[in-house]
Tab-separated table of C-alpha atoms in Angstrom:
chain	number	residue	atom	x	y	z
A	1	MET	CA	-30.021	172.349	116.840
A	2	LYS	CA	-26.927	171.003	115.126
A	3	LYS	CA	-24.202	173.598	114.697
A	4	PHE	CA	-22.258	173.876	111.470
A	5	ASN	CA	-18.509	174.215	111.757
A	6	MET	CA	-18.094	177.190	109.429
A	7	LYS	CA	-14.337	177.234	109.795
A	8	LYS	CA	-14.104	173.701	108.439
A	9	ILE	CA	-16.394	174.537	105.536
A	10	VAL	CA	-14.337	177.601	104.660
A	11	ALA	CA	-11.118	175.608	105.006
A	12	VAL	CA	-12.407	172.990	102.568
A	13	VAL	CA	-13.506	175.611	100.044
A	14	THR	CA	-10.234	177.506	100.353
A	15	THR	CA	-8.255	174.276	99.984
A	16	LEU	CA	-10.139	173.498	96.789
A	17	ILE	CA	-9.388	176.960	95.414
A	18	VAL	CA	-5.697	176.710	96.306
A	19	THR	CA	-5.542	173.193	94.790
A	20	PHE	CA	-7.013	174.587	91.584
A	21	VAL	CA	-4.433	177.388	91.573
A	22	VAL	CA	-1.520	174.977	92.063
A	23	THR	CA	-2.851	172.492	89.504
A	24	ALA	CA	-3.443	175.153	86.866
A	25	THR	CA	0.009	176.579	87.460
A	26	GLY	CA	1.488	173.107	87.104
A	27	VAL	CA	-0.368	172.512	83.833
A	28	TYR	CA	0.958	175.742	82.369
A	29	ALA	CA	4.441	174.922	83.620
A	30	PHE	CA	4.266	171.468	82.019
A	31	THR	CA	2.975	172.946	78.757
A	32	PHE	CA	5.802	175.480	78.777
A	33	TRP	CA	8.304	172.672	79.413
A	34	ILE	CA	6.913	170.698	76.470
A	35	GLY	CA	7.322	173.789	74.270
A	36	HIS	CA	10.904	174.152	75.495
A	37	GLU	CA	11.641	170.497	74.678
A	38	ASP	CA	10.230	170.933	71.153
A	39	ASN	CA	12.381	174.024	70.735
A	40	VAL	CA	15.544	172.168	71.803
A	41	LYS	CA	14.752	169.212	69.528
A	42	THR	CA	14.077	171.439	66.511
A	43	GLU	CA	17.260	173.448	67.132
A	44	SER	CA	19.242	170.195	67.352
A	45	ASN	CA	17.794	168.986	64.037
A	46	LEU	CA	18.494	172.357	62.452
A	47	ASN	CA	22.114	172.301	63.646
A	48	PHE	CA	22.524	168.797	62.208
A	49	PHE	CA	21.240	169.811	58.780
A	50	VAL	CA	23.331	173.005	58.819
A	51	SER	CA	26.495	170.993	59.587
A	52	GLN	CA	25.638	168.603	56.744
A	53	LEU	CA	25.065	171.574	54.452
A	54	TYR	CA	28.466	173.041	55.347
A	55	ALA	CA	30.070	169.668	54.586
A	56	LYS	CA	28.362	169.526	51.177
A	57	GLU	CA	29.416	173.094	50.443
A	58	ALA	CA	33.013	172.092	51.229
A	59	ASP	CA	32.701	169.061	48.930
A	60	ASN	CA	31.278	171.285	46.221
A	61	VAL	CA	34.181	173.750	46.490
A	62	LYS	CA	36.756	170.938	46.467
A	63	LEU	CA	35.225	169.254	43.414
A	64	ASN	CA	35.051	172.571	41.561
A	65	ASN	CA	38.712	173.191	42.361
A	66	ASP	CA	39.633	169.687	41.177
A	67	VAL	CA	37.733	170.186	37.919
A	68	THR	CA	39.425	173.545	37.367
A	69	LYS	CA	42.854	172.054	38.051
A	70	LEU	CA	42.283	169.128	35.678
A	71	THR	CA	40.905	171.461	33.010
A	72	ASP	CA	44.053	173.615	33.275
A	73	GLU	CA	46.228	170.497	33.013
A	74	LYS	CA	44.238	169.359	29.996
A	75	THR	CA	44.684	172.779	28.385
A	76	ALA	CA	48.447	172.601	28.977
A	77	LEU	CA	48.545	169.095	27.477
A	78	THR	CA	46.575	170.266	24.442
A	79	THR	CA	49.011	173.155	23.925
A	80	SER	CA	51.945	170.757	24.199
A	81	LEU	CA	50.218	168.376	21.796
A	82	ASN	CA	49.771	171.141	19.234
A	83	GLU	CA	53.464	172.013	19.530
A	84	LEU	CA	54.435	168.368	19.059
A	85	THR	CA	52.143	168.089	16.049
A	86	GLY	CA	53.917	171.092	14.503
A	87	GLU	CA	57.313	169.497	15.167
A	88	VAL	CA	56.159	166.222	13.628
A	89	THR	CA	54.976	168.053	10.526
A	90	GLN	CA	58.401	169.701	10.196
A	91	LEU	CA	60.213	166.367	10.705
A	92	GLU	CA	57.988	164.713	8.124
A	93	GLN	CA	58.898	167.434	5.634
A	94	LYS	CA	62.636	167.105	6.404
A	95	LEU	CA	62.472	163.320	6.108
A	96	SER	CA	60.632	163.554	2.801
A	97	GLU	CA	63.203	166.009	1.479
A	98	ALA	CA	66.072	163.804	2.682
A	99	GLN	CA	64.572	160.713	1.079
A	100	ASN	CA	64.079	162.553	-2.198
A	101	SER	CA	67.539	164.097	-2.182
A	102	GLY	CA	70.562	162.094	-3.176
A	103	ASN	CA	72.807	164.311	-1.056
A	104	GLN	CA	71.546	163.044	2.346
A	105	SER	CA	73.258	160.077	3.964
A	106	LYS	CA	71.392	157.033	5.221
A	107	ASP	CA	72.436	157.899	8.785
A	108	ARG	CA	70.761	161.292	8.487
A	109	ILE	CA	67.599	159.687	7.202
A	110	LYS	CA	67.626	157.161	10.080
A	111	GLN	CA	68.139	160.009	12.536
A	112	LEU	CA	65.136	161.886	11.160
A	113	GLU	CA	63.026	158.716	11.190
A	114	SER	CA	64.042	158.078	14.819
A	115	GLU	CA	63.177	161.665	15.822
A	116	LEU	CA	59.856	161.400	14.022
A	117	ALA	CA	58.987	158.114	15.733
A	118	GLY	CA	59.872	159.640	19.110
A	119	LYS	CA	57.680	162.671	18.487
A	120	GLN	CA	54.811	160.472	17.319
A	121	GLN	CA	55.117	158.435	20.513
A	122	GLU	CA	55.047	161.637	22.573
A	123	ILE	CA	51.913	162.671	20.701
A	124	GLN	CA	50.281	159.338	21.522
A	125	ASN	CA	51.247	159.700	25.174
A	126	LYS	CA	49.786	163.197	25.239
A	127	LEU	CA	46.593	161.949	23.649
A	128	ASN	CA	46.335	159.213	26.286
A	129	GLU	CA	46.880	161.742	29.085
A	130	ILE	CA	44.254	164.051	27.629
A	131	GLN	CA	41.799	161.159	27.441
A	132	GLN	CA	42.510	160.301	31.087
A	133	LYS	CA	41.963	163.913	32.057
A	134	ASN	CA	38.675	163.952	30.135
A	135	ASP	CA	37.496	160.771	31.861
A	136	ARG	CA	38.395	162.130	35.286
A	137	ILE	CA	36.749	165.469	34.551
A	138	ASN	CA	33.550	163.646	33.550
A	139	GLU	CA	33.666	161.620	36.781
A	140	LEU	CA	34.121	164.760	38.852
A	141	ASN	CA	31.323	166.537	37.021
A	142	ASN	CA	29.022	163.596	37.797
A	143	GLU	CA	30.070	163.727	41.471
A	144	LEU	CA	29.590	167.477	41.431
A	145	SER	CA	26.075	167.068	40.070
A	146	VAL	CA	25.213	164.657	42.898
A	147	VAL	CA	26.738	166.935	45.536
A	148	LYS	CA	24.861	169.958	44.188
A	149	SER	CA	21.607	168.001	44.276
A	150	GLU	CA	22.273	166.906	47.866
A	151	ARG	CA	23.273	170.448	48.801
A	152	ASP	CA	20.060	171.886	47.339
A	153	ASN	CA	18.050	169.262	49.220
A	154	LEU	CA	19.818	170.163	52.468
A	155	LYS	CA	19.181	173.865	51.831
A	156	SER	CA	15.494	173.049	51.516
A	157	GLN	CA	15.568	171.003	54.727
A	158	VAL	CA	17.396	173.776	56.564
A	159	ALA	CA	14.801	176.298	55.385
A	160	ASN	CA	11.998	173.991	56.576
A	161	LYS	CA	13.660	173.486	59.964
A	162	GLU	CA	14.200	177.230	60.344
A	163	ALA	CA	10.507	177.793	59.653
A	164	GLU	CA	9.597	175.003	62.092
A	165	LEU	CA	11.895	176.471	64.743
A	166	ASN	CA	10.340	179.897	64.254
A	167	ASN	CA	6.868	178.400	64.710
A	168	VAL	CA	7.954	176.562	67.857
A	169	LYS	CA	9.460	179.763	69.280
A	170	ASN	CA	6.276	181.670	68.498
A	171	GLU	CA	4.199	178.978	70.197
A	172	ARG	CA	6.565	178.948	73.171
A	173	ASP	CA	6.376	182.742	73.461
A	174	GLY	CA	2.593	182.502	73.243
A	175	TRP	CA	2.535	179.892	76.018
A	176	LYS	CA	4.862	182.055	78.083
A	177	LEU	CA	2.654	185.104	77.644
A	178	GLY	CA	-0.442	183.044	78.427
A	179	LYS	CA	1.223	181.621	81.518
A	180	GLU	CA	2.139	185.113	82.739
A	181	LYS	CA	-1.440	186.276	82.314
A	182	SER	CA	-2.742	183.106	83.933
A	183	ASP	CA	-0.340	183.515	86.844
A	184	GLU	CA	-1.707	187.005	87.413
A	185	ALA	CA	-5.284	185.701	87.377
A	186	LEU	CA	-4.423	182.756	89.637
A	187	ASN	CA	-2.588	184.996	92.084
A	188	GLN	CA	-5.622	187.232	92.167
A	189	ALA	CA	-7.835	184.183	92.802
A	190	ALA	CA	-5.541	183.068	95.628
A	191	LYS	CA	-5.697	186.548	97.162
A	192	GLU	CA	-9.479	186.573	96.916
A	193	ALA	CA	-9.590	183.110	98.516
A	194	LYS	CA	-7.449	184.387	101.386
A	195	ASP	CA	-9.689	187.432	101.818
A	196	LEU	CA	-12.745	185.169	101.753
A	197	ARG	CA	-11.279	182.970	104.476
A	198	GLU	CA	-10.489	185.969	106.660
A	199	LYS	CA	-13.942	187.467	106.172
A	200	THR	CA	-15.634	184.138	106.839
A	201	ASP	CA	-13.544	183.545	109.956
A	202	LYS	CA	-14.626	186.953	111.188
A	203	MET	CA	-18.279	186.211	110.427
A	204	VAL	CA	-18.055	182.881	112.276
A	205	ASP	CA	-16.400	184.535	115.271
A	206	ASP	CA	-19.054	187.236	115.333
A	207	TRP	CA	-21.797	184.607	115.108
A	208	ASN	CA	-20.298	182.559	117.948
A	209	ASN	CA	-19.924	185.672	120.116
A	210	ARG	CA	-23.639	186.441	119.819
A	211	LYS	CA	-24.624	183.148	121.434
């Protein structure tokens, strides 16, 4: 009668069980590694968008400061313009009185005309400066509108990436917890396989001893 080598049979079965344990552990480890890679990638994307958002916030602050500065300069120019307009009105009155009075010399009239022309030129210069300030303020406001739109878009992207990162972390934590539970089960299976081998070896030895 052909004898079966029970030790070899048990060794094969045990090897299969151990192979399953190692393979399953490797699969969980690989899955956990994939989750870690996704986490790193999402964090990198989030950091990129956050840095872009900070840059846009800085641009927004700078543009607001520039607009405020130009507006203050425009206000100062307008005040100066109003003062010059008052001086011109006074010079026009003096010139009119001098021209209508026979007591004023021609030199005095020429002096008043010269002062009036100078003030009128200053007024024109002020008006040109104010117009330049207005044009620049409009340009900055347009830039500010674009920056604000880009900033709001980046805020939305940052919020999306934060939500994505949170989901990835939750998935990673779930994989980690699942791996821990699986490791416990696999360790238990390995222990049972070892016990089975020992018991089978004993049974084979007992069987051989009875011959």
